[in-house]
Amino acid sequence: MESYVFECGEARVDKPKVVLGVSGGIAAYKACELLRRLTESGHDVRVVPTESALHFVGAATWSALSGHPVSTEVWSDVHEVPHVRIGQGADLVIVAPATADMLAKAAHGLADDLLTNTLLTARCPVVFAPAMHTEMWEHPATQENVATLRRRGALVVEPAVGRLTGVDTGKGRFPEPAELFDVVRRLLARGDRPAQDLAGRHVVVSAGGTREPLDPVRFLGNRSSGKQGYALARSAAARGARVTLLAANTALPDPAGVDIVPVGTAVQLREAVLKAAADADAVVMAAAVADFRPETYATGKIKKKDGEAPAPIALVRNPDILAEIAGDRPRAGQVVVGFAAETDDVLANGRAKLARKGCDLLVVNEVGERKTFGSEQNEAIVLGADGSETPVPYGPKEDLADTIWDLVVQRLV
Ligand SMILES: Cc1cc2nc3c(=O)[nH]c(=O)nc-3n(C[C@H](O)[C@H](O)[C@H](O)COP(=O)(O)O)c2cc1C
């Protein structure tokens, strides 16, 4: 097998250096797409597969896609000491897929091939994306290894739930490569800031917009896409949190490593929030919740009748979830964040809402036909109950998400 010199001539030093460790799971082929995304977005990627990984995807593929030779063992180019240099020189290491075996080796500090040596010498953020059958994932040995790695500061992405190898379905599925790419990008963007400042925390995020059914085909809804809530979930997961995402009528790809609870109506969202918030360190209510719902639900489709005016729709108030959770926190010290979408007198209305709801932070943004809803961008002011005011200029929703978590982290006890 070919070997390589880590700092060889063609490596461009200005590119972030990512080590992509690949261990021997069936999902190894999906790591090819992650590799492509990383190289095409300007990362210098070294692929370090295990011997088992090469049963699934050959060295030629890794080499051609990364533009570098690959090796699995420590005995090539010994004068370059690659077992030390690769880890030392990396800005980020991601092991994807990470087998049960690799998690065990990493947790116990084994160093019997190039990847395990690299993991011991890396001082940069390290990410594991486990993929395996549900039984292997749930086994206490694997769970203890994951806990050990997390305690030491590694980001272990929760596997997704879905189709596994063969006919099996369950937890253990490799997350979408696009989602893992996003995790890598976010971690690298954090620079010197602590990468895992939400490690060991449970956060709850609501996203999307509730729908209040009128009849089996119609509902009262709103224009929220859920993108801001999903950005919050992704950001928190990349910072090490266990994330529960309460998704109200969204049509977005599942963020990697996030537990998703689909909800429909405001009443369902309330139930889900109260349940998930019981042990949460922070609750961020980014979903647009309907203030009212139809008083009655017609079990058959409401028909128009010739010559008759339509019957008026009587509405009743929905529960005020934000006020309820902020006023009676399910857990002491919990940080509660609300959102206020305002169309006019944005700041004054935001301040009044913050006082009324009793939350710690209120993210106030102006909405309109082309502003905020469905957009990739956002602009907001985050008001604190302590009188603070943090403006976040117009930019990607993920920037606002990062700022919100910065402010939450400052308030966590
Ligand atoms: C077809 C096949 C698929 C496998 N898929 C997985 C998997 O998805 N996850 C896993 O942990 N192990 C899986 N294994 C088992 C690993 O390949 C085995 O534990 C191996 O020793 C891992 O070596 P490595 O961690 O050095 O790559 C699979 C084995 C085979 C034969």
Coordinates of C-alpha atoms in Angstrom, one line a residue, residues 5-268:
V5 CA 4.3 12.4 3.7
F6 CA 1.8 14.5 5.7
E7 CA 3.3 17.9 4.8
C8 CA 4.1 17.0 1.2
G9 CA 4.5 19.5 -1.5
E10 CA 1.0 19.7 -2.9
A11 CA -0.6 20.4 0.5
R12 CA -1.8 24.0 0.7
V13 CA -1.0 25.3 4.1
D14 CA -3.8 27.8 4.1
K15 CA -6.4 25.2 3.9
P16 CA -7.9 23.8 7.2
K17 CA -6.4 20.3 7.7
V18 CA -9.0 17.7 8.3
V19 CA -8.2 14.0 9.0
L20 CA -11.0 11.7 8.0
G21 CA -10.7 8.5 9.8
V22 CA -12.8 5.7 8.3
S23 CA -13.4 2.5 10.2
G24 CA -14.8 -0.8 9.0
G25 CA -18.6 -0.3 8.7
I26 CA -20.9 -0.6 5.8
A27 CA -21.4 3.2 5.9
A28 CA -17.8 3.7 4.7
Y29 CA -19.1 4.4 1.3
K30 CA -21.1 7.4 2.6
A31 CA -17.9 8.9 3.9
C32 CA -16.9 9.3 0.2
E33 CA -19.5 12.0 -0.1
L34 CA -18.4 13.7 3.2
L35 CA -14.8 13.7 1.7
R36 CA -16.0 15.3 -1.5
R37 CA -17.9 18.0 0.3
L38 CA -14.8 18.7 2.5
T39 CA -12.3 18.9 -0.4
E40 CA -14.7 20.9 -2.7
S41 CA -15.2 23.5 0.1
G42 CA -11.5 24.0 0.5
H43 CA -10.3 21.6 3.1
D44 CA -7.1 19.6 2.9
V45 CA -8.3 16.1 3.8
R46 CA -6.1 13.2 4.8
V47 CA -8.0 9.9 4.8
V48 CA -6.8 7.4 7.4
P49 CA -8.8 4.2 6.9
T50 CA -8.5 1.1 9.0
E51 CA -7.7 -2.3 7.4
S52 CA -11.3 -3.3 7.8
A53 CA -12.5 -0.1 6.1
L54 CA -10.6 -1.1 3.0
H55 CA -12.9 -4.2 2.7
F56 CA -15.7 -1.7 2.0
V57 CA -14.0 1.1 0.0
G58 CA -10.6 0.6 -1.5
A59 CA -7.5 2.8 -1.0
A60 CA -7.7 3.9 -4.6
T61 CA -11.0 5.7 -3.9
W62 CA -9.8 7.5 -0.8
S63 CA -6.5 8.4 -2.5
A64 CA -8.2 9.7 -5.7
L65 CA -10.9 11.7 -3.9
S66 CA -8.5 13.2 -1.3
G67 CA -5.6 13.9 -3.6
H68 CA -3.3 12.2 -1.2
P69 CA -1.9 8.6 -0.8
V70 CA -3.4 6.6 2.1
S71 CA -2.0 4.2 4.6
T72 CA -3.5 2.1 7.4
E73 CA -0.4 1.3 9.4
V74 CA 2.5 3.0 11.0
W75 CA 5.3 1.3 9.2
S76 CA 5.4 3.4 6.0
D77 CA 7.6 6.4 5.7
V78 CA 8.8 5.9 9.2
H79 CA 11.3 8.7 8.9
E80 CA 8.4 11.1 8.7
V81 CA 6.8 9.6 11.8
P82 CA 3.3 9.8 10.3
H83 CA 1.7 8.1 13.4
V84 CA 2.5 11.4 15.3
R85 CA 2.6 14.0 12.6
I86 CA -0.8 13.4 11.1
G87 CA -2.6 14.0 14.5
Q88 CA -0.3 16.9 15.5
G89 CA -0.9 18.7 12.3
A90 CA -4.7 18.4 12.1
D91 CA -7.2 21.2 12.7
L92 CA -9.9 18.6 13.1
V93 CA -10.3 14.8 13.1
I94 CA -13.5 13.1 12.2
V95 CA -14.0 9.4 12.3
A96 CA -16.9 8.5 10.1
P97 CA -18.1 5.9 10.3
A98 CA -16.9 5.0 13.7
T99 CA -17.4 1.3 14.4
A100 CA -18.1 -0.1 17.9
D101 CA -14.6 -1.5 17.7
M102 CA -13.1 1.9 17.0
L103 CA -15.0 3.6 19.8
A104 CA -13.7 0.9 22.2
K105 CA -10.1 1.4 21.0
A106 CA -10.3 5.2 21.2
A107 CA -11.9 5.0 24.7
H108 CA -9.1 2.8 25.9
G109 CA -6.2 4.5 24.2
L110 CA -5.2 1.6 22.0
A111 CA -2.7 2.5 19.2
D112 CA -2.3 -0.5 16.9
D113 CA -2.8 1.2 13.6
L114 CA -2.4 4.6 12.0
L115 CA -5.9 5.9 12.9
T116 CA -5.7 5.0 16.6
N117 CA -2.2 6.5 16.8
T118 CA -3.6 9.7 15.1
L119 CA -6.4 9.9 17.7
L120 CA -3.9 9.8 20.5
T121 CA -1.7 12.5 19.0
A122 CA -4.5 14.9 17.9
R123 CA -5.0 18.0 20.1
C124 CA -7.7 19.5 17.9
P125 CA -11.5 18.9 18.1
V126 CA -12.2 15.2 17.5
V127 CA -15.6 14.0 16.2
F128 CA -16.9 10.4 16.0
A129 CA -19.9 9.5 13.9
P130 CA -20.8 6.0 15.0
A131 CA -22.8 3.7 12.8
M132 CA -23.7 0.2 13.7
H133 CA -26.6 -2.1 14.4
T134 CA -28.9 -1.0 17.2
E135 CA -27.8 -3.9 19.5
M136 CA -24.1 -2.9 19.2
W137 CA -24.9 0.8 19.8
E138 CA -27.1 0.1 22.8
H139 CA -24.7 -2.4 24.4
P140 CA -23.5 -1.1 27.8
A141 CA -19.8 -1.5 26.6
T142 CA -20.4 0.8 23.7
Q143 CA -22.4 3.3 25.7
E144 CA -19.6 3.4 28.4
N145 CA -17.0 4.0 25.7
V146 CA -19.1 6.8 24.2
A147 CA -19.5 8.4 27.6
T148 CA -15.7 8.1 28.2
L149 CA -15.0 9.8 24.9
R150 CA -17.5 12.6 25.5
R151 CA -16.2 13.1 29.0
R152 CA -12.7 13.7 27.5
G153 CA -14.1 16.3 25.1
A154 CA -14.8 14.4 21.9
L155 CA -18.0 15.1 20.1
V156 CA -19.8 11.8 19.5
V157 CA -22.6 12.4 17.2
E158 CA -25.8 10.4 18.0
P159 CA -26.5 8.0 15.2
A160 CA -29.7 8.5 13.3
V161 CA -32.7 6.2 13.4
G162 CA -33.7 4.4 10.2
R163 CA -32.8 1.7 7.8
L164 CA -29.6 -0.3 8.8
T165 CA -27.7 -2.9 6.8
G166 CA -30.1 -5.6 5.5
V167 CA -33.7 -5.5 6.5
D168 CA -33.1 -4.1 10.0
T169 CA -34.3 -0.7 11.1
G170 CA -33.4 1.2 14.3
K171 CA -31.0 3.5 15.9
G172 CA -27.4 3.2 14.6
R173 CA -27.7 4.7 11.1
F174 CA -24.9 6.9 9.8
P175 CA -26.1 10.5 9.7
E176 CA -26.4 12.2 6.4
P177 CA -23.0 13.3 5.0
A178 CA -24.3 16.8 4.5
E179 CA -25.1 17.0 8.2
L180 CA -21.7 15.7 9.2
F181 CA -20.1 18.2 6.9
D182 CA -22.1 20.9 8.7
V183 CA -20.8 19.7 12.0
V184 CA -17.2 19.9 10.8
R185 CA -17.6 23.3 9.3
R186 CA -19.1 24.7 12.5
L187 CA -16.4 23.2 14.7
L188 CA -13.7 24.7 12.5
A189 CA -15.4 28.1 12.5
R190 CA -15.3 28.2 16.3
G191 CA -11.6 28.7 16.1
D192 CA -10.1 29.2 19.6
R193 CA -13.5 29.3 21.3
P194 CA -14.2 26.2 23.5
A195 CA -15.5 23.7 21.0
Q196 CA -17.7 21.7 23.4
D197 CA -19.1 24.3 25.8
L198 CA -22.5 22.6 25.8
A199 CA -21.1 19.1 26.6
G200 CA -23.1 17.3 29.2
R201 CA -26.1 19.6 28.7
H202 CA -29.5 18.8 27.5
V203 CA -31.2 21.5 25.5
V204 CA -34.7 21.6 24.0
V205 CA -35.4 23.6 20.8
S206 CA -38.8 24.1 19.2
A207 CA -38.9 24.8 15.5
G208 CA -41.4 25.4 12.7
G209 CA -45.0 26.5 13.0
T210 CA -48.0 24.9 14.6
R211 CA -51.1 24.0 12.6
E212 CA -54.5 24.2 14.1
P213 CA -56.9 21.9 12.2
L214 CA -60.3 23.1 11.0
D215 CA -61.3 19.9 9.3
P216 CA -59.4 16.9 7.9
V217 CA -57.9 19.0 5.0
R218 CA -57.6 22.5 6.3
F219 CA -55.7 24.2 9.1
L220 CA -54.8 27.7 10.5
G221 CA -51.1 27.9 10.2
N222 CA -48.2 30.3 9.8
R223 CA -45.2 30.8 7.5
S224 CA -42.4 29.6 9.8
S225 CA -40.1 27.2 7.9
G226 CA -38.2 26.0 11.0
K227 CA -34.8 27.0 9.6
Q228 CA -33.9 29.1 12.6
G229 CA -34.8 26.3 15.0
Y230 CA -32.9 23.8 13.0
A231 CA -29.8 26.1 12.9
L232 CA -30.1 26.3 16.7
A233 CA -30.3 22.5 17.0
R234 CA -27.3 22.0 14.7
S235 CA -25.2 24.6 16.6
A236 CA -26.0 23.1 20.0
A237 CA -25.2 19.5 18.8
A238 CA -21.9 20.7 17.3
R239 CA -21.1 22.2 20.7
G240 CA -21.7 18.9 22.4
A241 CA -25.2 19.2 23.8
R242 CA -27.8 16.5 23.8
V243 CA -30.5 18.1 21.7
T244 CA -34.2 17.5 21.6
L245 CA -35.8 19.2 18.6
L246 CA -39.5 19.6 18.7
A247 CA -40.3 20.0 15.0
A248 CA -43.7 21.5 14.1
N249 CA -44.6 20.9 10.5
T250 CA -41.1 21.2 9.1
A251 CA -39.8 19.8 5.8
L252 CA -36.1 20.0 6.5
P253 CA -33.3 17.4 6.6
D254 CA -32.8 15.9 10.1
P255 CA -29.7 17.5 11.8
A256 CA -27.1 15.0 12.7
G257 CA -27.1 13.7 16.3
V258 CA -30.4 15.4 17.3
D259 CA -33.5 13.7 18.7
I260 CA -36.5 14.9 16.7
V261 CA -40.0 14.9 18.1
P262 CA -42.6 15.8 15.4
V263 CA -45.6 17.8 16.7
G264 CA -48.6 19.3 14.9
T265 CA -50.6 21.7 17.1
A266 CA -49.9 24.1 19.9
V267 CA -51.4 21.8 22.4
Q268 CA -49.2 18.9 21.2

